[in-house]
CSV table of C-alpha atoms and ligand atoms in Angstrom, one decimal:
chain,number,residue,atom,x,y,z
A,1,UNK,CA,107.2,120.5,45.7
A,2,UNK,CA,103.6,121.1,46.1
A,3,UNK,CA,101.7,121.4,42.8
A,4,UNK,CA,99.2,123.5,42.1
A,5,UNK,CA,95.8,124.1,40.1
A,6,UNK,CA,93.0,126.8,39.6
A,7,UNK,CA,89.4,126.0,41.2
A,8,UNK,CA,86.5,127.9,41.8
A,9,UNK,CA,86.5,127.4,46.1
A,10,UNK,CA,83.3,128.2,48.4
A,11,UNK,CA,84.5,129.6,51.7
A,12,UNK,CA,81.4,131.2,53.0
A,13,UNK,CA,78.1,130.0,51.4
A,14,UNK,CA,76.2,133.5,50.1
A,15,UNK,CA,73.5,134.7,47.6
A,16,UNK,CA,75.2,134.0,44.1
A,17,UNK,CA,74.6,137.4,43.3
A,18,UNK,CA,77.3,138.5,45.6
A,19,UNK,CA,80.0,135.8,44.1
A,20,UNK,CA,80.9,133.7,46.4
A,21,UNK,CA,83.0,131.2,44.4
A,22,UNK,CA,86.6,132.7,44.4
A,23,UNK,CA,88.4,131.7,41.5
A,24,UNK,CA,91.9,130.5,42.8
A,25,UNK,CA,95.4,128.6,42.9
A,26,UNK,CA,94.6,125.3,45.3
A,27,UNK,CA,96.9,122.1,45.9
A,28,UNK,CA,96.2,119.9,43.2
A,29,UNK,CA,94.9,116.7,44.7
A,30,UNK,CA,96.8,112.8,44.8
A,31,UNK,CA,95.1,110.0,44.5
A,32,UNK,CA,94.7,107.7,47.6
A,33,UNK,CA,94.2,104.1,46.9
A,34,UNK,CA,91.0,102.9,44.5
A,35,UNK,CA,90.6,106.6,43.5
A,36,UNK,CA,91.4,107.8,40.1
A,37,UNK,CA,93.0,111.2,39.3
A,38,UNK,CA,90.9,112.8,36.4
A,39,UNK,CA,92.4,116.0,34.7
A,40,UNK,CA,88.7,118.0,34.2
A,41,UNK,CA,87.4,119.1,30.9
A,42,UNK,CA,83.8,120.4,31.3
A,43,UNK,CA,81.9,120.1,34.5
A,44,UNK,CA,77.8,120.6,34.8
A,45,UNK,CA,76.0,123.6,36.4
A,46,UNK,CA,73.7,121.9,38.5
A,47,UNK,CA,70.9,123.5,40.9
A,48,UNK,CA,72.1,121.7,43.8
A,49,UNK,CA,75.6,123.2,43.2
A,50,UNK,CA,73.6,126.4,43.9
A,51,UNK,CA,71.5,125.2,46.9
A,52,UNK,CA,75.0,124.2,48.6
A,53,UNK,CA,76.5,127.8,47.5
A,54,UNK,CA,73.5,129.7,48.9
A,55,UNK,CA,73.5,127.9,51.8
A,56,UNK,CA,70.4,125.8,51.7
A,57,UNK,CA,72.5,122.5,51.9
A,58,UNK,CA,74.4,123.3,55.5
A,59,UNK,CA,78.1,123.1,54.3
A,60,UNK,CA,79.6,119.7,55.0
A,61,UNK,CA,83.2,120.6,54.0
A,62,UNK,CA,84.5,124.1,54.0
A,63,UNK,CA,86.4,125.4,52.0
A,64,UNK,CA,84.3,123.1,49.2
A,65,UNK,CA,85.2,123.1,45.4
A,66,UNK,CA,81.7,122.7,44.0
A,67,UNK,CA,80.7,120.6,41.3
A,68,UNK,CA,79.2,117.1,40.8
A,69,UNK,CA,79.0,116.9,36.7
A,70,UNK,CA,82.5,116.0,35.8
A,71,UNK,CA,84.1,114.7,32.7
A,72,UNK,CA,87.8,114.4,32.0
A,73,UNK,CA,90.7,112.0,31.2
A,74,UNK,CA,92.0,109.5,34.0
A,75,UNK,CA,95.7,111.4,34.6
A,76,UNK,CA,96.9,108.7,37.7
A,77,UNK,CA,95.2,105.8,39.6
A,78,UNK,CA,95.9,105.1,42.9
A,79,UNK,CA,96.7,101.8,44.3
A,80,UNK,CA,94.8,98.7,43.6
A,81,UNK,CA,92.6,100.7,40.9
A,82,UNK,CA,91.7,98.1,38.3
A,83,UNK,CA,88.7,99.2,36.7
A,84,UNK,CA,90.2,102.3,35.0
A,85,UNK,CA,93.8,103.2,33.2
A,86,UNK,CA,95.8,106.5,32.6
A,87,UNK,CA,94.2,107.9,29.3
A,88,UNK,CA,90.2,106.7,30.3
A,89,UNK,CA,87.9,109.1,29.2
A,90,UNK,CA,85.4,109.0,32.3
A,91,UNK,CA,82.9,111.1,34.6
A,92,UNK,CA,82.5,111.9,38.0
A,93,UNK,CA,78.5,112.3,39.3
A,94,UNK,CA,76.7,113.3,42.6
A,95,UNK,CA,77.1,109.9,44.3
A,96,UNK,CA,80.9,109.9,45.6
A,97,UNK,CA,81.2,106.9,47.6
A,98,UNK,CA,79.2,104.7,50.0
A,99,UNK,CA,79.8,102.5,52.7
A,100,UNK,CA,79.2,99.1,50.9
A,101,UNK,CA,77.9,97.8,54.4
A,102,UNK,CA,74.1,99.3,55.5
A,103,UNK,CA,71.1,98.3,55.4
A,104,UNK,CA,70.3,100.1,52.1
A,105,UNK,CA,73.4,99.1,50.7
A,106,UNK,CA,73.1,95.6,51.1
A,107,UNK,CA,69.7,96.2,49.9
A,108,UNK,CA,70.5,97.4,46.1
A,109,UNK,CA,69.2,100.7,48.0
A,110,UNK,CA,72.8,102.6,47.7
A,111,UNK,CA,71.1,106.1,47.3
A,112,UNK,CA,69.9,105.8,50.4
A,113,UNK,CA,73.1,105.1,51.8
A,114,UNK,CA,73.8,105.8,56.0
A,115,UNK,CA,77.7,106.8,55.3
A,116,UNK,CA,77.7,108.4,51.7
A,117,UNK,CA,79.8,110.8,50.6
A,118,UNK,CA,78.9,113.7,47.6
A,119,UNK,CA,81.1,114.9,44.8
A,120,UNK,CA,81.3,118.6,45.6
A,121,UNK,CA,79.4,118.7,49.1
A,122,UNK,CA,81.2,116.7,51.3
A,123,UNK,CA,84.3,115.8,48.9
A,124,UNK,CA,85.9,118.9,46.5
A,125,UNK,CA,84.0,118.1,42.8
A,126,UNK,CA,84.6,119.4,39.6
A,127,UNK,CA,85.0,123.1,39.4
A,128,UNK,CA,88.5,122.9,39.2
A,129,UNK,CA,91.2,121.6,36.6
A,130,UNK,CA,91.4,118.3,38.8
A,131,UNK,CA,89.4,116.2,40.7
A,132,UNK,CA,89.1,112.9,42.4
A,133,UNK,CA,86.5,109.7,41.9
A,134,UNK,CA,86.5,106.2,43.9
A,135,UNK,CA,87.1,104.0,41.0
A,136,UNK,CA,84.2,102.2,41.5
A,137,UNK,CA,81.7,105.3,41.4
A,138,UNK,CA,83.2,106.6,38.0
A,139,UNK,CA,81.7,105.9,34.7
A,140,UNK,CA,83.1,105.2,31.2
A,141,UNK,CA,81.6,108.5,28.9
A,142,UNK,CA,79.6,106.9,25.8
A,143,UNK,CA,81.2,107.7,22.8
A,144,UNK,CA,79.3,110.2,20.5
A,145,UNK,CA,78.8,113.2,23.4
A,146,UNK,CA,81.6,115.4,23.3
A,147,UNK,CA,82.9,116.4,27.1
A,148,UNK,CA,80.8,119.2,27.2
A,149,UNK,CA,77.4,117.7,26.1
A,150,UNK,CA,78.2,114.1,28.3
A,151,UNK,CA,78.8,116.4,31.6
A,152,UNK,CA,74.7,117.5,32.1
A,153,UNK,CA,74.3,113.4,31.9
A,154,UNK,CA,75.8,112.6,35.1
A,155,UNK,CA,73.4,114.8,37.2
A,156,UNK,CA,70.6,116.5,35.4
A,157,UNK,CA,70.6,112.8,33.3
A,158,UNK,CA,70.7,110.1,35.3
A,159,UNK,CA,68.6,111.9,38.1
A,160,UNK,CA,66.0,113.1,36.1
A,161,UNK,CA,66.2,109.1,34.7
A,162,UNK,CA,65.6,108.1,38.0
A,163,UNK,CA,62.7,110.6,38.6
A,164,UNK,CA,61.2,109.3,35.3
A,165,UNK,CA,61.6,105.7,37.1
A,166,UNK,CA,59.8,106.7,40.2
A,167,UNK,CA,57.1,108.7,38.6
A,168,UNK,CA,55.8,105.0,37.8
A,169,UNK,CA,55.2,106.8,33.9
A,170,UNK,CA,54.2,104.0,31.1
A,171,UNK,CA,54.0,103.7,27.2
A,172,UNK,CA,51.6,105.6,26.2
A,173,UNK,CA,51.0,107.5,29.1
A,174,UNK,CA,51.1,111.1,30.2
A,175,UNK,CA,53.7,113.2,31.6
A,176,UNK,CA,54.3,116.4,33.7
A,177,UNK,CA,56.8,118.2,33.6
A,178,UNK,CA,57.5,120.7,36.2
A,179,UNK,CA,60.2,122.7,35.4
A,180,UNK,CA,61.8,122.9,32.2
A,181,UNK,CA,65.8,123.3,32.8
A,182,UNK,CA,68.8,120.8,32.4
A,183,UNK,CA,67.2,117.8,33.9
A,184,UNK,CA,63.8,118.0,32.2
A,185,UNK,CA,65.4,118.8,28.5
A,186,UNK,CA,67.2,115.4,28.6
A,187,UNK,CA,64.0,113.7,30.8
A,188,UNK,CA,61.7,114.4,27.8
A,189,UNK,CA,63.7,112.9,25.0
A,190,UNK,CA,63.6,109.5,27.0
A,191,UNK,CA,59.7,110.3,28.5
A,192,UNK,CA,59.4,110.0,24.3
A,193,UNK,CA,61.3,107.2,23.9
A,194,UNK,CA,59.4,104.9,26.4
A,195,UNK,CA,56.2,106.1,24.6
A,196,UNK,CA,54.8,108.9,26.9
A,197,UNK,CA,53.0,111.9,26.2
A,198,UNK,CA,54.5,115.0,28.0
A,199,UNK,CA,53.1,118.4,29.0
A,200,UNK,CA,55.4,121.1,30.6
A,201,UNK,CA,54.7,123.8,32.7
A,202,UNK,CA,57.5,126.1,33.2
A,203,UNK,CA,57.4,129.9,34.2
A,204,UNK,CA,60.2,130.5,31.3
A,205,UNK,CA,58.7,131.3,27.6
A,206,UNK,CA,61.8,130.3,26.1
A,207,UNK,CA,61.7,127.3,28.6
A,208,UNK,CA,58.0,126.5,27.0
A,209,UNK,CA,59.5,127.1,23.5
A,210,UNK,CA,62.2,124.0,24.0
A,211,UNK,CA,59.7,121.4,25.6
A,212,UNK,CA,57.9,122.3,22.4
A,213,UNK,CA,60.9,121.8,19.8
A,214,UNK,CA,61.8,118.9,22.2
A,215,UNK,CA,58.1,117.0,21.4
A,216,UNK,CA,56.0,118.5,23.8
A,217,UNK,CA,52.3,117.9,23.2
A,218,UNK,CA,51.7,121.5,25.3
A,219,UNK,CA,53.4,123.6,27.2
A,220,UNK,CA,52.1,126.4,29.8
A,221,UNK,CA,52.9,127.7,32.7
A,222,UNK,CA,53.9,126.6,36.4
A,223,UNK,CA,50.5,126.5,37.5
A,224,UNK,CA,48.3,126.2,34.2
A,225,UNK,CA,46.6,123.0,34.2
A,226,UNK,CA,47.2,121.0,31.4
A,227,UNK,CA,44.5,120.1,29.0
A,228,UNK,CA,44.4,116.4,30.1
A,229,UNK,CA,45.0,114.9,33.5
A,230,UNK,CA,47.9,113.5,33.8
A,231,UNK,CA,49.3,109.7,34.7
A,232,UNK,CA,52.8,110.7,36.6
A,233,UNK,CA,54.3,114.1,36.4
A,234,UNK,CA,57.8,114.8,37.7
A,235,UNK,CA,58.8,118.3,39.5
A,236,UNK,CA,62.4,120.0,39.2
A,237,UNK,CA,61.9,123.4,40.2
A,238,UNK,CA,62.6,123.9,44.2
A,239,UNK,CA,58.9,125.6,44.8
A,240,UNK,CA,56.5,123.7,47.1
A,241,UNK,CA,53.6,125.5,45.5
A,242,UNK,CA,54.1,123.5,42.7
A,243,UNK,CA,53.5,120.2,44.7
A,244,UNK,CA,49.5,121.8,44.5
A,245,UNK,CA,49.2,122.0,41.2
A,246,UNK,CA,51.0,119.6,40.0
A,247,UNK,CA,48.4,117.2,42.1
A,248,UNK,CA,45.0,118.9,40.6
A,249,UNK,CA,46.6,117.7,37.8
A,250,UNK,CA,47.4,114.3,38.7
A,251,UNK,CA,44.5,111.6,37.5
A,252,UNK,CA,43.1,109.2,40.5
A,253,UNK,CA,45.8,106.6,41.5
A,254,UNK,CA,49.0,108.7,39.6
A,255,UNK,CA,52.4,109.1,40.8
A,256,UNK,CA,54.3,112.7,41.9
A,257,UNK,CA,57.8,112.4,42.0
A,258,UNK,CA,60.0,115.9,43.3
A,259,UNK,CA,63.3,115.3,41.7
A,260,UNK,CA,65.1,118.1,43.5
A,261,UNK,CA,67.7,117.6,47.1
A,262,UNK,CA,65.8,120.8,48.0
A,263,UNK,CA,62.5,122.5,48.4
A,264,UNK,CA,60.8,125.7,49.7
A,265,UNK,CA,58.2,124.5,52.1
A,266,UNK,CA,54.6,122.8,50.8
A,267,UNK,CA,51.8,124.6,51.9
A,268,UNK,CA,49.2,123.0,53.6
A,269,UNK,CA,46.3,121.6,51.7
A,270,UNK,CA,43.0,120.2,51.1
A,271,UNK,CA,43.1,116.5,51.7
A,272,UNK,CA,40.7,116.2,48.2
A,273,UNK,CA,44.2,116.7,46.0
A,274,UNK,CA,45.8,114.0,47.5
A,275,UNK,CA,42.6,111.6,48.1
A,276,UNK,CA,42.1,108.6,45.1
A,277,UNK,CA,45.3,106.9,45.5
A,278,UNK,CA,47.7,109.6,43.9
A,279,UNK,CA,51.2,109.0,45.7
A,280,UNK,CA,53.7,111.6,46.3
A,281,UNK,CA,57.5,110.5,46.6
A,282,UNK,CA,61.1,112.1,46.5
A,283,UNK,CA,63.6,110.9,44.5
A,284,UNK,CA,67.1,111.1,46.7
A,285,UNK,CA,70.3,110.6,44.5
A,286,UNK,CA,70.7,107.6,42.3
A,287,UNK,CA,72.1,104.4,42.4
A,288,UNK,CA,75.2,103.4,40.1
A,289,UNK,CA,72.9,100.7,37.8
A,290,UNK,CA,70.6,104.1,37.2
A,291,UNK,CA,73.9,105.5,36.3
A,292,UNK,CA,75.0,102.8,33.6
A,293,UNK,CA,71.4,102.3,32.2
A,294,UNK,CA,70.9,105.7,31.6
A,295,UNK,CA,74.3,107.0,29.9
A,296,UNK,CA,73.2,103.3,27.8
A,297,UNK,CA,70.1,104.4,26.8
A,298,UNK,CA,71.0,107.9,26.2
A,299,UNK,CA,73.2,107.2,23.6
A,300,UNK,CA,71.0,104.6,22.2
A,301,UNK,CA,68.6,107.4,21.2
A,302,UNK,CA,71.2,109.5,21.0
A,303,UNK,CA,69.5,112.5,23.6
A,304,UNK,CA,70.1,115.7,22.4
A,305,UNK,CA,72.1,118.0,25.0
A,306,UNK,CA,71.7,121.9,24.8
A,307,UNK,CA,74.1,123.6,26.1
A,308,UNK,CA,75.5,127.1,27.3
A,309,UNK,CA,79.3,127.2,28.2
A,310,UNK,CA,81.2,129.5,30.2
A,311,UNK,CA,84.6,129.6,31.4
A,312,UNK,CA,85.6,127.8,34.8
A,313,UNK,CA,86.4,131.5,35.9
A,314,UNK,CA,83.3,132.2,35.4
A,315,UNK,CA,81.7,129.9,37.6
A,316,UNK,CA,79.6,132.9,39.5
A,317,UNK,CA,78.0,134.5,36.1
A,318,UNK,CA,76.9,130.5,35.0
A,319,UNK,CA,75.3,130.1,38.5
A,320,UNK,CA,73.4,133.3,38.5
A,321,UNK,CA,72.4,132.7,34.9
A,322,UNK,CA,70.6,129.6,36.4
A,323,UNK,CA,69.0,131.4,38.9
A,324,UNK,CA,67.9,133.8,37.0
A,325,UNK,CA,66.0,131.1,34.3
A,326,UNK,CA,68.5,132.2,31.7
A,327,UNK,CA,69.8,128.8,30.7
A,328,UNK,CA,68.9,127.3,27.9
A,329,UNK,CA,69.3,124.0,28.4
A,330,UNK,CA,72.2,123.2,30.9
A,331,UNK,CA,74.9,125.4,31.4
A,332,UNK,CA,78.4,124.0,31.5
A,333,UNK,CA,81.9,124.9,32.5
A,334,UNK,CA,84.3,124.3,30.2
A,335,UNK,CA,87.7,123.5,32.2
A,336,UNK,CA,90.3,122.6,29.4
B,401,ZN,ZN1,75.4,102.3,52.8
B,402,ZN,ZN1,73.0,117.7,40.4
C-alpha cells in the first residue's frame, strides 16, 4: 500500500502572486541506501526557494517540492547509514549530495562541485511532512534552537557565514551589509562576534530598525553611502544596482562578496569603482566544514533567530510576504 503525505508541489514555475505551490497528498518518500528518512518539523523560507518558483532558476526536476531549510527527526535509515539513528534530531540544507570524485571535490572545493545535487531544486526538499538527506550531507541541530529557530541556520546561516568568509572582513573592521533579510539578521550577530563594525543598507525601515536593535553602527538605505568606507561588504538582495554602490563604498584594496544564486543584471560601469584593488566575488553554495563551523559557532554565541511562522499550507502567503519585504527576520514553515 502506498503511503501518503501533504507537500507544497511546484508544477509550473509562476509569479508567487499567482500561487503556484499546490498544497497536496504526494507518495511519501523511502529511503534508498546512505539516505536518512526525516519526518519534517519546520522548514526555512529562503529567496532561492522563490527564484526556483518564479522561474529564474530553470526547473531541474518537475514536479519539485521546494525547500532547502529542513529540520526534523530521523524516522528510517536506509542501508549502510551509520552516521545517524531513528530518533536523531537533524537538518537538511541546500547542498544535497556531490559526487566525491571532481576536481573541486578532491580539492576541499565541494561547492563547486561538477555533479551536485540541491535539496529542493533538483531533489524534492522540505515543504512537505517528509523528506530525504544523504547521510553524510545532514547535520546534527545544536541543542538550545528550537526546530523553528535552527531551520534559517541551514541556508540563510551557513551561507551568509560563508559570505562573511569570503568578504575577507577582519576584527575590527567594517562591514556592509546589503540587504537586511534572513541571511544578514544572523550574518550580523557573528560580523559582531569576530569584532567588526557593520553598516546596513536596506530599502525596508523596519529592516533598518533590526540591523539597529541587532548592533548596527548605521543603517540607511540601498544606495546611501555609509558614513565611513567600508573594508568588505556583503550583498543579499538580487539587484545588480547594488553592486555600484556597494563599490563607491568599498575602501581601496576591499572585498565585495554577492551572497545570492541569483542576480538581475549589473549595469555597466566606470572602471574608477572597481580600480585600487577592490575585488568582487560570488559566493556559490557552501561546503559541509562551513556547515559544522557555523551551526558551532552559532550556538557558541548563542545567534538570535527572528522568526515569522506560517503553516506548511501556506507556503504561497510566506513566499509572497518575502517578496514583498514583509519578513521580519526569516520566515518559517512550521510542518508538525
Ligand atoms: Zn564533485
Ligand atoms: Zn537558501
Amino acid at each position: 500500500m502506498l503511503k501518503t503525505m501533504k507537500a507544497c508541489v511546484l508544477r509550473h514555475p509562476a509569479p508567487i502572486e499567482r500561487k503556484p505551490l499546490e498544497y497536496t497528498d504526494v507518495p511519501k518518500p523511502v529511503p534508498a541506501a546512505n539516505e536518512v528518512l526525516v519526518r519534517v518539523s519546520a522548514c526555512g523560507i529562503c529567496r532561492t526557494d522563490l527564484h526556483v518558483i518564479e522561474g529564474e532558476l530553470r526547473p531541474r526536476k518537475s514536479p519539485i517540492t521546494p525547500g532547502h531549510q529542513v529540520v526534523g527527526v530521523v524516522e528510517a535509515v536506509g542501508a549502510g547509514v551509520k552516521q545517524h539513528r531513528v530518533g536523531d534530531r537533524v537538518g537538511i540544507a541546500w547542498l544535497h549530495s556531490t559526487d566525491g570524485t571532481c576536481e573541486y571535490c578532491r580539492a576541499s572545493k565541494e561547492n563547486l562541485c561538477d555533479a551536485p545535487s540541491f535539496t529542493g531544486w533538483t531533489v524534492d526538499g522540505g515543504y512537505a511532512e517528509y523528506a530525504l538527506g544523504e547521510e553524510s550531507f545532514v547535520y546534527p541541530i545544536p541543542d538550545g534552537f528550537d526546530d523553528l529557530k535552527a531551520a534559517p541556520l541551514l541556508c540563510a546561516g551557513i551561507i551568509g557565514f560563508r559570505a562573511l568568509r569570503l568578504s575577507a572582513i577582519e576584527r575590527g573592521g567594517r562591514l556592509g551589509l546589503y540587504g537586511f533579510g534572513a541571511a544578514a539578521h544572523v550574518a550580523i550577530q557573528v560580523a559582531r562576534h569576530w569584532g567588526a563594525e557593520v553598516y546596513a543598507c536596506t530599502r525596508d525601515e523596519r529592516h533598518q530598525k533590526l540591523a539597529l536593535e541587532l548592533g548596527a553602527v548605521w543603517a540607511g538605505g540601498t544606495v546611501a553611502e555609509p558614513p565611513k568606507k567600508l573594508d568588505s561588504a556583503i550583498i543579499f538582495a538580487p539587484a545588480g544596482e547594488i553592486v555600484l554602490a556597494a563599490l563607491k563604498a568599498l575602501r581601496k584594496g576591499g572585498t565585495l562578496a554577492l551572497g545570492g544564486i541569483h542576480m538581475s543584471e549589473i549595469p555597466p560601469m566606470d572602471y574608477d569603482l572597481l580600480y585600487g584593488e577592490r575585488v568582487v566575488r560570488s559566493v556559490a553554495n557552501n561546503t559541509r566544514q562551513d556547515g559544522h563551523d557555523f551551526l558551532k559557532v552559532a550556538a557558541e554565541i548563542p545567534v538570535q533567530i527572528s522568526t515569522e511562522i506560517f503553516p506548511l499550507a501556506e507556503a504561497n502567503r510566506a513566499l509572497n510576504a518575502l517578496k514583498n519585504d514583509a519578513i521580519r527576520g526569516a520566515a518559517v514553515l512550521k510542518v508538525s
